[in-house]
Amino acid sequence: MGEQYDPTWESIDEHPVPDWFEDAKLGIFIHWGPYSVPGWAPVGSYAEWYPFGMYREDSEIREYHEDEWGEDVEYLDFAEMWDAEHWDPEEWASFFSDVGARYVVMTGEHHDGFPLWDSHYMQYNAAQMGPERDLVGELCEAVRAEGLRFAPSYHANQNYYQPGFDGLFGHPDYDATTIEDAVPGPEYVDFMNAKHRELIRKYEPDLLWFDTPRIDGDRLDAQELVVDFYERAAEEWDKEVAVNDRAAQESWGHHGDFVTPEYDHLDDIHEGKWEMCRGVGYSFGYNRAEDEDDHLDGDELVAMFVDVVSKNGNLLINVGPRADGTIPELQRRPIETLGEWLDDNGAAIYGTTYWATWGRDPVAEAEPEETQSEEGLPDDPENHGVRYTWKDRTLYVHFLDEPDETEPLALGEHADLSGLSTAEVVATGDEVPLTVEDGVATLEIPDAAVDERATTVALSDVPNPRDDVNSGQ
């Protein structure tokens, strides 16, 4: 029998973060639904919010909808049009595995109230209309066949479109006229949680990924659901699971196994586990309005990923497939670049932890807001600085831009360098000349060893001064 928890945040916070989640580093997020049929939003906004915007006066989405589809087309009509004709869950799973992801999170139900599984509670779902397939179940099976972890995310804490209910926010118990003020009533909460428990029972997820809670956990019965999940996983499924911080309004950023900044960046190491989620473009759902300039390129994605890992985070990078089930090349290519880099440098990422410092930026004396871009990286795209990761007495030094031929690293202020003797390029295994003097390790990196994506060098016999990893050093 596993650990028993009380339905309080204090008790829930005693739950340990699973080793698999600590070590995974890279996950894939998928936003796919009827909103993928119109697949449009103004650049810089979320296309998966289409069913909110299409019913809102004076919204650009409503104007687009009436021009492109006409006033008589309702959101559920998109569900009927959604055929997923080219969807191959095995191809998706193989792609996610090939690029180095260790877990996959698929929207089980987004804010549109449309389940992507065969729900007992909803006649409107992907198994009964549109694709007429259990999308969650099929992808779950394919992903686990590749040896990856799987979870369907659940966004119904804030549904702005709920088939079977009335009102702008999905139910008359939402006593508000704006989305900022909307809160779910008790009848809706019971309905919402019944669907979520069904999702959990059917697919035994490896983590729970909640979204946008509008009220406190007591009114959502959130703590009871989380505790039930922990205990069911331990006693019935015999596996370690995780829960994000968005189960309730008061837990967001404070409780759960990991916190979830969205399109946001941490300027320093966060000792508690965290996960940054974002798309390759700006929208999570497919947005035909975004062009190449609105997407990260491969080098930017590699730099962002390494930065997140150096600060104790995972990156949950999102793809927004087209309605037919294909993933756009503008999204695939940068992720493929990251996967190719991980093929060469995965030893410096998987299973690592953070070191005494995350690294350095080119303008170290400037204020953080002066050195960070919208993507959470230093403003100068030609000089992203250095990041560190560590495991088994090896310090991995990641140069996010092209390193100079001679690179001094002031490591001695953080750790004893007396054992430091060798350095090698991780991707090739080639040794790099190394000298240590007055606490400064100087590397001589030949041009042939430089990787334009990120150059990673392993320094042996470097301790980690953190107390929690000292055993065995």
CSV table of C-alpha atoms in Angstrom, one decimal:
chain,number,residue,atom,x,y,z
A,1,MET,CA,0.0,0.0,0.0
A,2,GLY,CA,1.3,3.4,-0.9
A,3,GLU,CA,1.5,6.6,1.2
A,4,GLN,CA,-1.9,7.8,2.5
A,5,TYR,CA,-2.8,11.5,2.0
A,6,ASP,CA,-5.4,13.8,3.6
A,7,PRO,CA,-7.4,16.0,1.2
A,8,THR,CA,-5.5,19.1,2.2
A,9,TRP,CA,-2.8,21.0,0.3
A,10,GLU,CA,-0.4,20.6,3.2
A,11,SER,CA,-0.7,16.8,3.0
A,12,ILE,CA,-0.6,16.8,-0.8
A,13,ASP,CA,2.6,18.8,-0.7
A,14,GLU,CA,4.3,15.8,1.0
A,15,HIS,CA,3.9,13.8,-2.2
A,16,PRO,CA,7.4,13.3,-3.8
A,17,VAL,CA,8.0,14.3,-7.4
A,18,PRO,CA,8.4,11.0,-9.3
A,19,ASP,CA,12.0,10.3,-10.5
A,20,TRP,CA,10.7,9.8,-14.1
A,21,PHE,CA,9.3,13.3,-14.2
A,22,GLU,CA,12.5,14.8,-12.7
A,23,ASP,CA,14.6,13.0,-15.3
A,24,ALA,CA,12.3,13.4,-18.3
A,25,LYS,CA,13.1,17.0,-19.3
A,26,LEU,CA,11.1,17.1,-22.5
A,27,GLY,CA,7.4,16.5,-23.0
A,28,ILE,CA,5.0,17.1,-25.9
A,29,PHE,CA,1.8,19.0,-25.5
A,30,ILE,CA,-1.0,18.6,-28.1
A,31,HIS,CA,-4.0,20.9,-28.6
A,32,TRP,CA,-6.4,19.4,-31.0
A,33,GLY,CA,-10.1,19.6,-31.3
A,34,PRO,CA,-13.1,21.0,-33.3
A,35,TYR,CA,-11.4,24.4,-33.1
A,36,SER,CA,-8.7,23.0,-35.4
A,37,VAL,CA,-11.3,23.1,-38.3
A,38,PRO,CA,-11.4,26.9,-38.5
A,39,GLY,CA,-7.9,27.0,-37.1
A,40,TRP,CA,-7.7,30.8,-36.9
A,41,ALA,CA,-7.0,33.6,-34.4
A,42,PRO,CA,-5.3,37.0,-34.6
A,43,VAL,CA,-1.5,36.4,-34.4
A,44,GLY,CA,-0.5,36.7,-30.8
A,45,SER,CA,-3.6,35.0,-29.4
A,46,TYR,CA,-4.8,31.4,-28.9
A,47,ALA,CA,-6.7,29.8,-31.8
A,48,GLU,CA,-8.1,27.1,-29.4
A,49,TRP,CA,-10.2,29.9,-27.9
A,50,TYR,CA,-12.2,30.1,-31.2
A,51,PRO,CA,-15.5,28.9,-29.6
A,52,PHE,CA,-15.3,31.7,-27.1
A,53,GLY,CA,-14.5,34.4,-29.6
A,54,MET,CA,-17.1,33.3,-32.2
A,55,TYR,CA,-19.9,34.0,-29.8
A,56,ARG,CA,-18.5,37.2,-28.4
A,57,GLU,CA,-19.6,40.6,-29.7
A,58,ASP,CA,-16.9,42.8,-31.3
A,59,SER,CA,-14.3,40.0,-31.4
A,60,GLU,CA,-12.0,39.6,-34.4
A,61,ILE,CA,-12.8,35.9,-34.3
A,62,ARG,CA,-16.5,36.5,-34.7
A,63,GLU,CA,-15.8,38.9,-37.6
A,64,TYR,CA,-13.6,36.2,-39.2
A,65,HIS,CA,-16.2,33.5,-38.5
A,66,GLU,CA,-19.1,35.4,-40.1
A,67,ASP,CA,-16.9,36.2,-43.2
A,68,GLU,CA,-15.5,32.8,-43.7
A,69,TRP,CA,-18.2,30.5,-42.4
A,70,GLY,CA,-21.4,32.5,-42.1
A,71,GLU,CA,-23.6,33.4,-39.2
A,72,ASP,CA,-25.5,30.0,-39.3
A,73,VAL,CA,-22.5,27.8,-38.6
A,74,GLU,CA,-22.3,26.8,-34.9
A,75,TYR,CA,-19.4,25.4,-33.0
A,76,LEU,CA,-20.8,21.9,-32.9
A,77,ASP,CA,-20.9,22.1,-36.7
A,78,PHE,CA,-17.1,22.1,-36.7
A,79,ALA,CA,-17.2,18.9,-34.6
A,80,GLU,CA,-19.2,17.3,-37.4
A,81,MET,CA,-16.7,18.6,-40.0
A,82,TRP,CA,-13.7,17.3,-38.1
A,83,ASP,CA,-12.7,14.1,-39.8
A,84,ALA,CA,-9.1,13.6,-38.8
A,85,GLU,CA,-8.7,11.7,-42.0
A,86,HIS,CA,-4.9,11.6,-42.1
A,87,TRP,CA,-4.4,11.0,-38.4
A,88,ASP,CA,-2.0,8.2,-37.6
A,89,PRO,CA,-1.4,7.9,-33.8
A,90,GLU,CA,1.5,5.5,-34.3
A,91,GLU,CA,3.3,8.0,-36.5
A,92,TRP,CA,2.7,10.7,-33.9
A,93,ALA,CA,4.0,8.5,-31.2
A,94,SER,CA,7.1,7.5,-33.2
A,95,PHE,CA,7.8,11.2,-34.0
A,96,PHE,CA,7.6,12.2,-30.3
A,97,SER,CA,9.9,9.3,-29.3
A,98,ASP,CA,12.4,10.0,-32.1
A,99,VAL,CA,12.8,13.7,-31.0
A,100,GLY,CA,13.6,12.7,-27.4
A,101,ALA,CA,10.3,13.4,-25.6
A,102,ARG,CA,9.7,11.3,-22.5
A,103,TYR,CA,6.0,12.1,-21.9
A,104,VAL,CA,3.0,13.3,-23.9
A,105,VAL,CA,0.1,15.4,-22.8
A,106,MET,CA,-2.9,15.5,-25.1
A,107,THR,CA,-6.0,17.7,-24.5
A,108,GLY,CA,-8.5,15.3,-23.2
A,109,GLU,CA,-11.1,18.0,-23.1
A,110,HIS,CA,-10.4,21.7,-23.7
A,111,HIS,CA,-12.5,24.7,-22.6
A,112,ASP,CA,-14.9,23.9,-25.4
A,113,GLY,CA,-16.4,21.0,-23.4
A,114,PHE,CA,-15.8,18.5,-26.2
A,115,PRO,CA,-14.2,15.2,-24.9
A,116,LEU,CA,-11.8,13.5,-27.1
A,117,TRP,CA,-12.7,10.1,-25.7
A,118,ASP,CA,-15.9,8.0,-25.6
A,119,SER,CA,-17.4,9.6,-22.5
A,120,HIS,CA,-20.4,8.1,-20.8
A,121,TYR,CA,-21.4,11.6,-19.7
A,122,MET,CA,-21.5,13.3,-23.1
A,123,GLN,CA,-23.2,12.4,-26.3
A,124,TYR,CA,-21.1,15.1,-27.9
A,125,ASN,CA,-17.6,13.6,-28.1
A,126,ALA,CA,-15.0,12.6,-30.7
A,127,ALA,CA,-15.9,8.9,-30.5
A,128,GLN,CA,-19.6,9.6,-31.4
A,129,MET,CA,-19.3,12.4,-34.0
A,130,GLY,CA,-16.7,13.9,-36.2
A,131,PRO,CA,-13.7,11.6,-36.2
A,132,GLU,CA,-15.8,8.8,-34.6
A,133,ARG,CA,-12.6,7.6,-32.8
A,134,ASP,CA,-11.5,7.4,-29.3
A,135,LEU,CA,-8.6,9.8,-29.9
A,136,VAL,CA,-7.3,9.8,-26.3
A,137,GLY,CA,-7.4,6.0,-26.1
A,138,GLU,CA,-5.7,5.4,-29.5
A,139,LEU,CA,-2.9,7.9,-28.7
A,140,CYS,CA,-2.5,6.6,-25.2
A,141,GLU,CA,-1.9,3.1,-26.6
A,142,ALA,CA,0.5,4.3,-29.3
A,143,VAL,CA,2.5,6.5,-26.9
A,144,ARG,CA,2.9,3.8,-24.3
A,145,ALA,CA,4.0,1.3,-27.0
A,146,GLU,CA,6.9,3.7,-27.6
A,147,GLY,CA,7.8,3.6,-23.9
A,148,LEU,CA,6.6,7.1,-23.2
A,149,ARG,CA,4.4,8.3,-20.4
A,150,PHE,CA,1.0,9.7,-21.2
A,151,ALA,CA,-1.6,12.0,-19.8
A,152,PRO,CA,-4.8,13.6,-21.1
A,153,SER,CA,-5.0,17.2,-19.9
A,154,TYR,CA,-8.3,18.5,-18.5
A,155,HIS,CA,-9.4,22.1,-19.0
A,156,ALA,CA,-13.0,22.0,-17.8
A,157,ASN,CA,-12.5,24.1,-14.8
A,158,GLN,CA,-13.3,26.9,-17.2
A,159,ASN,CA,-15.5,25.9,-20.0
A,160,TYR,CA,-16.8,28.7,-22.2
A,161,TYR,CA,-18.8,26.3,-24.4
A,162,GLN,CA,-20.5,23.2,-22.9
A,163,PRO,CA,-22.9,21.3,-25.1
A,164,GLY,CA,-26.0,20.5,-23.2
A,165,PHE,CA,-25.9,23.6,-21.0
A,166,ASP,CA,-27.0,27.2,-21.6
A,167,GLY,CA,-25.3,30.5,-21.1
A,168,LEU,CA,-22.2,32.2,-22.4
A,169,PHE,CA,-19.9,30.3,-20.1
A,170,GLY,CA,-21.5,26.9,-20.6
A,171,HIS,CA,-23.9,26.9,-17.7
A,172,PRO,CA,-26.4,29.3,-16.1
A,173,ASP,CA,-24.6,28.8,-12.7
A,174,TYR,CA,-21.8,30.9,-14.2
A,175,ASP,CA,-23.0,34.1,-12.6
A,176,ALA,CA,-21.0,36.6,-14.7
A,177,THR,CA,-21.0,38.6,-17.9
A,178,THR,CA,-17.2,38.5,-18.4
A,179,ILE,CA,-14.8,35.6,-18.4
A,180,GLU,CA,-12.7,37.2,-15.6
A,181,ASP,CA,-15.7,37.0,-13.3
A,182,ALA,CA,-17.1,33.6,-14.3
A,183,VAL,CA,-17.2,30.8,-11.7
A,184,PRO,CA,-18.8,27.4,-12.0
A,185,GLY,CA,-21.7,26.4,-9.8
A,186,PRO,CA,-22.0,23.1,-7.8
A,187,GLU,CA,-24.1,21.2,-10.4
A,188,TYR,CA,-21.4,22.0,-13.1
A,189,VAL,CA,-18.6,21.0,-10.7
A,190,ASP,CA,-20.2,17.6,-10.1
A,191,PHE,CA,-20.6,17.1,-13.9
A,192,MET,CA,-17.0,18.2,-14.5
A,193,ASN,CA,-15.5,16.0,-11.9
A,194,ALA,CA,-17.5,12.9,-13.0
A,195,LYS,CA,-16.0,13.3,-16.5
A,196,HIS,CA,-12.5,13.7,-15.1
A,197,ARG,CA,-12.8,10.6,-12.9
A,198,GLU,CA,-14.0,8.7,-15.9
A,199,LEU,CA,-11.0,9.9,-17.8
A,200,ILE,CA,-8.7,8.8,-15.0
A,201,ARG,CA,-10.2,5.4,-14.6
A,202,LYS,CA,-10.2,4.6,-18.3
A,203,TYR,CA,-6.6,5.6,-19.2
A,204,GLU,CA,-4.6,5.5,-15.9
A,205,PRO,CA,-2.7,8.7,-16.7
A,206,ASP,CA,0.9,9.2,-15.5
A,207,LEU,CA,0.1,12.7,-14.4
A,208,LEU,CA,-2.9,15.0,-14.0
A,209,TRP,CA,-2.7,18.3,-16.0
A,210,PHE,CA,-5.4,20.7,-14.9
A,211,ASP,CA,-5.9,24.1,-16.3
A,212,THR,CA,-7.3,27.6,-15.4
A,213,PRO,CA,-9.2,27.0,-12.1
A,214,ARG,CA,-11.7,29.8,-11.4
A,215,ILE,CA,-12.5,29.0,-7.8
A,216,ASP,CA,-11.0,27.5,-4.7
A,217,GLY,CA,-10.3,23.8,-4.2
A,218,ASP,CA,-13.0,23.3,-1.5
A,219,ARG,CA,-15.7,24.3,-4.0
A,220,LEU,CA,-14.1,22.2,-6.8
A,221,ASP,CA,-13.5,19.1,-4.6
A,222,ALA,CA,-10.0,19.3,-6.0
A,223,GLN,CA,-8.1,18.0,-3.1
A,224,GLU,CA,-10.2,14.9,-2.9
A,225,LEU,CA,-9.7,14.2,-6.6
A,226,VAL,CA,-5.9,14.6,-6.3
A,227,VAL,CA,-5.7,12.3,-3.2
A,228,ASP,CA,-7.8,9.7,-4.9
A,229,PHE,CA,-5.5,9.8,-7.9
A,230,TYR,CA,-2.3,9.4,-5.8
A,231,GLU,CA,-3.8,6.5,-3.9
A,232,ARG,CA,-5.3,4.7,-6.9
A,233,ALA,CA,-2.0,5.0,-8.8
A,234,ALA,CA,-0.1,3.4,-5.9
A,235,GLU,CA,-2.6,0.7,-4.9
A,236,GLU,CA,-4.2,-0.3,-8.2
A,237,TRP,CA,-1.7,0.7,-10.9
A,238,ASP,CA,1.6,0.3,-9.0
A,239,LYS,CA,3.2,3.4,-10.5
A,240,GLU,CA,4.5,6.8,-9.6
A,241,VAL,CA,2.4,9.8,-10.8
A,242,ALA,CA,2.5,13.6,-10.7
A,243,VAL,CA,0.0,16.4,-10.5
A,244,ASN,CA,0.4,20.0,-11.7
A,245,ASP,CA,-0.4,23.1,-9.8
A,246,ARG,CA,-3.6,24.1,-11.5
A,247,ALA,CA,-6.2,22.0,-9.7
A,248,ALA,CA,-7.6,25.0,-7.9
A,249,GLN,CA,-7.2,28.7,-7.7
A,250,GLU,CA,-5.2,28.8,-4.5
A,251,SER,CA,-2.9,25.9,-5.7
A,252,TRP,CA,-1.8,27.6,-8.9
A,253,GLY,CA,1.9,28.4,-8.4
A,254,HIS,CA,1.9,27.1,-4.9
A,255,HIS,CA,0.8,23.4,-4.5
A,256,GLY,CA,1.2,20.2,-6.5
A,257,ASP,CA,4.2,18.3,-7.7
A,258,PHE,CA,5.3,21.0,-10.2
A,259,VAL,CA,4.4,24.6,-11.2
A,260,THR,CA,3.5,25.5,-14.7
A,261,PRO,CA,4.6,28.9,-16.1
A,262,GLU,CA,3.0,29.4,-19.5
A,263,TYR,CA,5.0,31.3,-22.1
A,264,ASP,CA,6.9,32.5,-19.1
A,265,HIS,CA,10.5,32.2,-18.1
A,266,LEU,CA,12.3,31.9,-14.8
A,267,ASP,CA,15.3,34.1,-14.3
A,268,ASP,CA,16.9,31.8,-11.7
A,269,ILE,CA,16.9,28.2,-10.5
A,270,HIS,CA,13.6,27.1,-8.9
A,271,GLU,CA,14.4,24.4,-6.3
A,272,GLY,CA,10.9,23.0,-6.7
A,273,LYS,CA,10.2,21.2,-9.9
A,274,TRP,CA,8.6,23.3,-12.7
A,275,GLU,CA,7.5,22.9,-16.3
A,276,MET,CA,7.3,25.6,-18.9
A,277,CYS,CA,4.6,25.1,-21.5
A,278,ARG,CA,4.4,26.9,-24.8
A,279,GLY,CA,3.9,26.3,-28.5
A,280,VAL,CA,6.5,26.4,-31.3
A,281,GLY,CA,4.3,29.3,-32.5
A,282,TYR,CA,2.3,31.5,-30.2
A,283,SER,CA,-1.0,29.7,-30.4
A,284,PHE,CA,-1.4,26.2,-28.8
A,285,GLY,CA,-4.2,25.2,-31.3
A,286,TYR,CA,-3.4,25.3,-35.0
A,287,ASN,CA,-3.5,28.8,-36.3
A,288,ARG,CA,-3.3,29.2,-40.1
A,289,ALA,CA,-2.6,33.0,-39.6
A,290,GLU,CA,0.8,32.3,-38.1
A,291,ASP,CA,3.8,32.3,-40.6
A,292,GLU,CA,7.4,31.3,-40.2
A,293,ASP,CA,8.3,34.5,-38.4
A,294,ASP,CA,5.8,33.6,-35.7
A,295,HIS,CA,7.5,30.4,-34.8
A,296,LEU,CA,10.7,29.5,-33.0
A,297,ASP,CA,13.4,28.1,-35.2
A,298,GLY,CA,15.4,25.1,-34.2
A,299,ASP,CA,18.4,26.9,-32.6
A,300,GLU,CA,16.0,29.1,-30.6
A,301,LEU,CA,14.2,26.0,-29.3
A,302,VAL,CA,17.4,24.2,-28.3
A,303,ALA,CA,18.6,27.3,-26.4
A,304,MET,CA,15.3,27.7,-24.7
A,305,PHE,CA,15.2,24.0,-23.7
A,306,VAL,CA,18.7,24.0,-22.3
A,307,ASP,CA,18.0,27.2,-20.3
A,308,VAL,CA,14.8,25.6,-18.8
A,309,VAL,CA,16.7,22.4,-17.8
A,310,SER,CA,19.5,24.3,-16.2
A,311,LYS,CA,17.0,25.9,-13.8
A,312,ASN,CA,15.4,22.6,-12.8
A,313,GLY,CA,12.6,22.7,-15.3
A,314,ASN,CA,11.0,20.5,-17.9
A,315,LEU,CA,9.9,21.9,-21.3
A,316,LEU,CA,6.4,20.9,-22.4
A,317,ILE,CA,6.5,22.0,-26.1
A,318,ASN,CA,3.2,22.1,-27.9
A,319,VAL,CA,2.1,21.1,-31.3
A,320,GLY,CA,-1.2,22.2,-32.8
A,321,PRO,CA,-2.2,19.7,-35.5
A,322,ARG,CA,-4.4,20.6,-38.4
A,323,ALA,CA,-7.9,19.1,-38.4
A,324,ASP,CA,-6.8,16.3,-40.6
A,325,GLY,CA,-4.3,15.0,-38.1
A,326,THR,CA,-1.1,16.3,-39.7
A,327,ILE,CA,1.4,18.4,-37.8
A,328,PRO,CA,2.6,21.5,-39.8
A,329,GLU,CA,6.2,21.5,-40.9
A,330,LEU,CA,6.7,24.9,-39.2
A,331,GLN,CA,6.1,23.1,-36.0
A,332,ARG,CA,7.8,19.8,-36.8
A,333,ARG,CA,11.1,21.2,-38.1
A,334,PRO,CA,12.2,23.0,-34.9
A,335,ILE,CA,11.3,20.0,-32.8
A,336,GLU,CA,13.3,17.7,-35.1
A,337,THR,CA,16.3,20.0,-34.7
A,338,LEU,CA,16.0,19.7,-30.9
A,339,GLY,CA,15.7,15.9,-31.3
A,340,GLU,CA,18.9,15.8,-33.5
A,341,TRP,CA,20.7,17.8,-30.8
A,342,LEU,CA,19.5,15.5,-28.1
A,343,ASP,CA,20.7,12.5,-30.1
A,344,ASP,CA,24.2,13.9,-29.8
A,345,ASN,CA,23.9,15.5,-26.3
A,346,GLY,CA,21.2,13.6,-24.4
A,347,ALA,CA,23.7,12.4,-21.8
A,348,ALA,CA,24.1,16.0,-20.7
A,349,ILE,CA,20.3,16.4,-20.3
A,350,TYR,CA,18.4,13.3,-19.2
A,351,GLY,CA,18.8,12.4,-15.6
A,352,THR,CA,20.7,15.6,-14.8
A,353,THR,CA,20.0,18.1,-12.1
A,354,TYR,CA,20.8,21.8,-11.6
A,355,TRP,CA,24.2,22.9,-10.4
A,356,ALA,CA,25.2,25.6,-8.0
A,357,THR,CA,24.4,28.2,-10.6
A,358,TRP,CA,22.4,28.0,-13.8
A,359,GLY,CA,25.2,29.8,-15.8
A,360,ARG,CA,25.8,33.2,-17.1
A,361,ASP,CA,24.4,35.7,-19.6
A,362,PRO,CA,26.4,38.1,-21.8
A,363,VAL,CA,25.3,41.2,-19.8
A,364,ALA,CA,25.4,39.7,-16.3
A,365,GLU,CA,25.3,43.1,-14.6
A,366,ALA,CA,22.1,44.2,-16.3
A,367,GLU,CA,18.7,43.8,-14.8
A,368,PRO,CA,16.8,40.6,-15.8
A,369,GLU,CA,14.2,42.5,-17.8
A,370,GLU,CA,16.9,44.2,-19.8
A,371,THR,CA,18.5,40.9,-20.8
A,372,GLN,CA,15.5,38.8,-21.5
A,373,SER,CA,13.5,38.6,-24.7
A,374,GLU,CA,9.9,37.6,-25.1
A,375,GLU,CA,11.0,34.0,-25.6
A,376,GLY,CA,12.8,34.1,-22.3
A,377,LEU,CA,16.3,34.3,-23.8
A,378,PRO,CA,18.9,37.1,-23.8
A,379,ASP,CA,18.1,39.8,-26.3
A,380,ASP,CA,21.2,39.4,-28.4
A,381,PRO,CA,20.5,36.4,-30.6
A,382,GLU,CA,24.2,35.9,-31.4
A,383,ASN,CA,25.2,35.5,-27.7
A,384,HIS,CA,23.1,33.4,-25.4
A,385,GLY,CA,25.8,32.7,-22.8
A,386,VAL,CA,26.4,29.5,-20.9
A,387,ARG,CA,24.2,27.0,-19.0
A,388,TYR,CA,25.1,24.2,-16.6
A,389,THR,CA,23.7,20.8,-15.9
A,390,TRP,CA,25.1,18.1,-13.6
A,391,LYS,CA,25.1,14.4,-12.8
A,392,ASP,CA,27.5,11.8,-11.4
A,393,ARG,CA,30.3,14.3,-10.6
A,394,THR,CA,30.2,15.6,-14.2
A,395,LEU,CA,29.5,19.2,-14.9
A,396,TYR,CA,28.0,19.8,-18.4
A,397,VAL,CA,28.8,23.2,-19.9
A,398,HIS,CA,26.4,24.3,-22.6
A,399,PHE,CA,27.5,27.1,-24.9
A,400,LEU,CA,24.3,28.5,-26.4
A,401,ASP,CA,26.2,30.6,-28.9
A,402,GLU,CA,29.5,29.9,-30.7
A,403,PRO,CA,32.2,29.7,-28.0
A,404,ASP,CA,35.4,31.6,-28.2
A,405,GLU,CA,38.5,29.6,-28.9
A,406,THR,CA,39.5,30.1,-25.3
A,407,GLU,CA,36.6,30.1,-22.8
A,408,PRO,CA,37.3,30.9,-19.1
A,409,LEU,CA,34.7,29.7,-16.6
A,410,ALA,CA,34.8,31.0,-13.0
A,411,LEU,CA,33.7,27.7,-11.5
A,412,GLY,CA,35.9,27.8,-8.4
A,413,GLU,CA,33.6,30.2,-6.6
A,414,HIS,CA,31.0,27.5,-6.5
A,415,ALA,CA,32.9,24.2,-6.1
A,416,ASP,CA,36.2,22.6,-5.4
A,417,LEU,CA,38.0,22.1,-8.7
A,418,SER,CA,41.0,20.1,-7.3
A,419,GLY,CA,39.8,16.9,-9.0
A,420,LEU,CA,39.0,18.6,-12.3
A,421,SER,CA,41.3,17.0,-14.9
A,422,THR,CA,39.6,16.3,-18.2
A,423,ALA,CA,37.1,17.9,-20.5
A,424,GLU,CA,35.5,16.4,-23.6
A,425,VAL,CA,32.9,17.4,-26.2
A,426,VAL,CA,29.8,15.4,-25.5
A,427,ALA,CA,28.6,15.0,-29.1
A,428,THR,CA,32.0,13.6,-30.3
A,429,GLY,CA,33.9,12.4,-27.3
A,430,ASP,CA,36.9,14.4,-28.3
A,431,GLU,CA,39.0,15.7,-25.5
A,432,VAL,CA,39.3,19.5,-25.1
A,433,PRO,CA,42.5,21.2,-23.7
A,434,LEU,CA,41.8,22.3,-20.1
A,435,THR,CA,43.7,24.4,-17.6
A,436,VAL,CA,42.7,25.3,-14.0
A,437,GLU,CA,44.2,28.3,-12.2
A,438,ASP,CA,42.9,30.3,-9.3
A,439,GLY,CA,39.4,28.8,-9.5
A,440,VAL,CA,39.1,29.5,-13.2
A,441,ALA,CA,38.7,26.6,-15.7
A,442,THR,CA,39.8,27.6,-19.2
A,443,LEU,CA,38.7,25.5,-22.2
A,444,GLU,CA,40.3,25.6,-25.6
A,445,ILE,CA,37.5,24.7,-28.0
A,446,PRO,CA,38.6,24.1,-31.6
A,447,ASP,CA,36.3,25.3,-34.4
A,448,ALA,CA,35.7,21.7,-35.5
A,449,ALA,CA,34.0,21.0,-32.2
A,450,VAL,CA,31.6,23.9,-32.3
A,451,ASP,CA,27.9,23.0,-32.8
A,452,GLU,CA,25.8,25.9,-34.1
A,453,ARG,CA,22.8,24.7,-32.2
A,454,ALA,CA,24.6,24.5,-28.8
A,455,THR,CA,28.1,23.2,-28.0
A,456,THR,CA,28.2,21.0,-24.8
A,457,VAL,CA,31.4,20.1,-23.0
A,458,ALA,CA,31.7,17.6,-20.1
A,459,LEU,CA,34.0,18.4,-17.1
A,460,SER,CA,34.8,15.4,-15.0
A,461,ASP,CA,35.2,15.2,-11.2
A,462,VAL,CA,33.3,18.4,-10.4
A,463,PRO,CA,31.2,18.2,-7.2
A,464,ASN,CA,27.8,19.7,-6.7
A,465,PRO,CA,27.7,21.8,-3.6
A,466,ARG,CA,24.0,21.2,-3.1
A,467,ASP,CA,23.3,19.2,0.1
A,468,ASP,CA,20.5,17.1,-1.5
A,469,VAL,CA,22.9,15.5,-4.1
A,470,ASN,CA,26.0,15.2,-1.9
A,471,SER,CA,25.7,11.5,-1.2
A,472,GLY,CA,28.0,9.4,-3.3
A,473,GLN,CA,30.3,12.3,-4.3
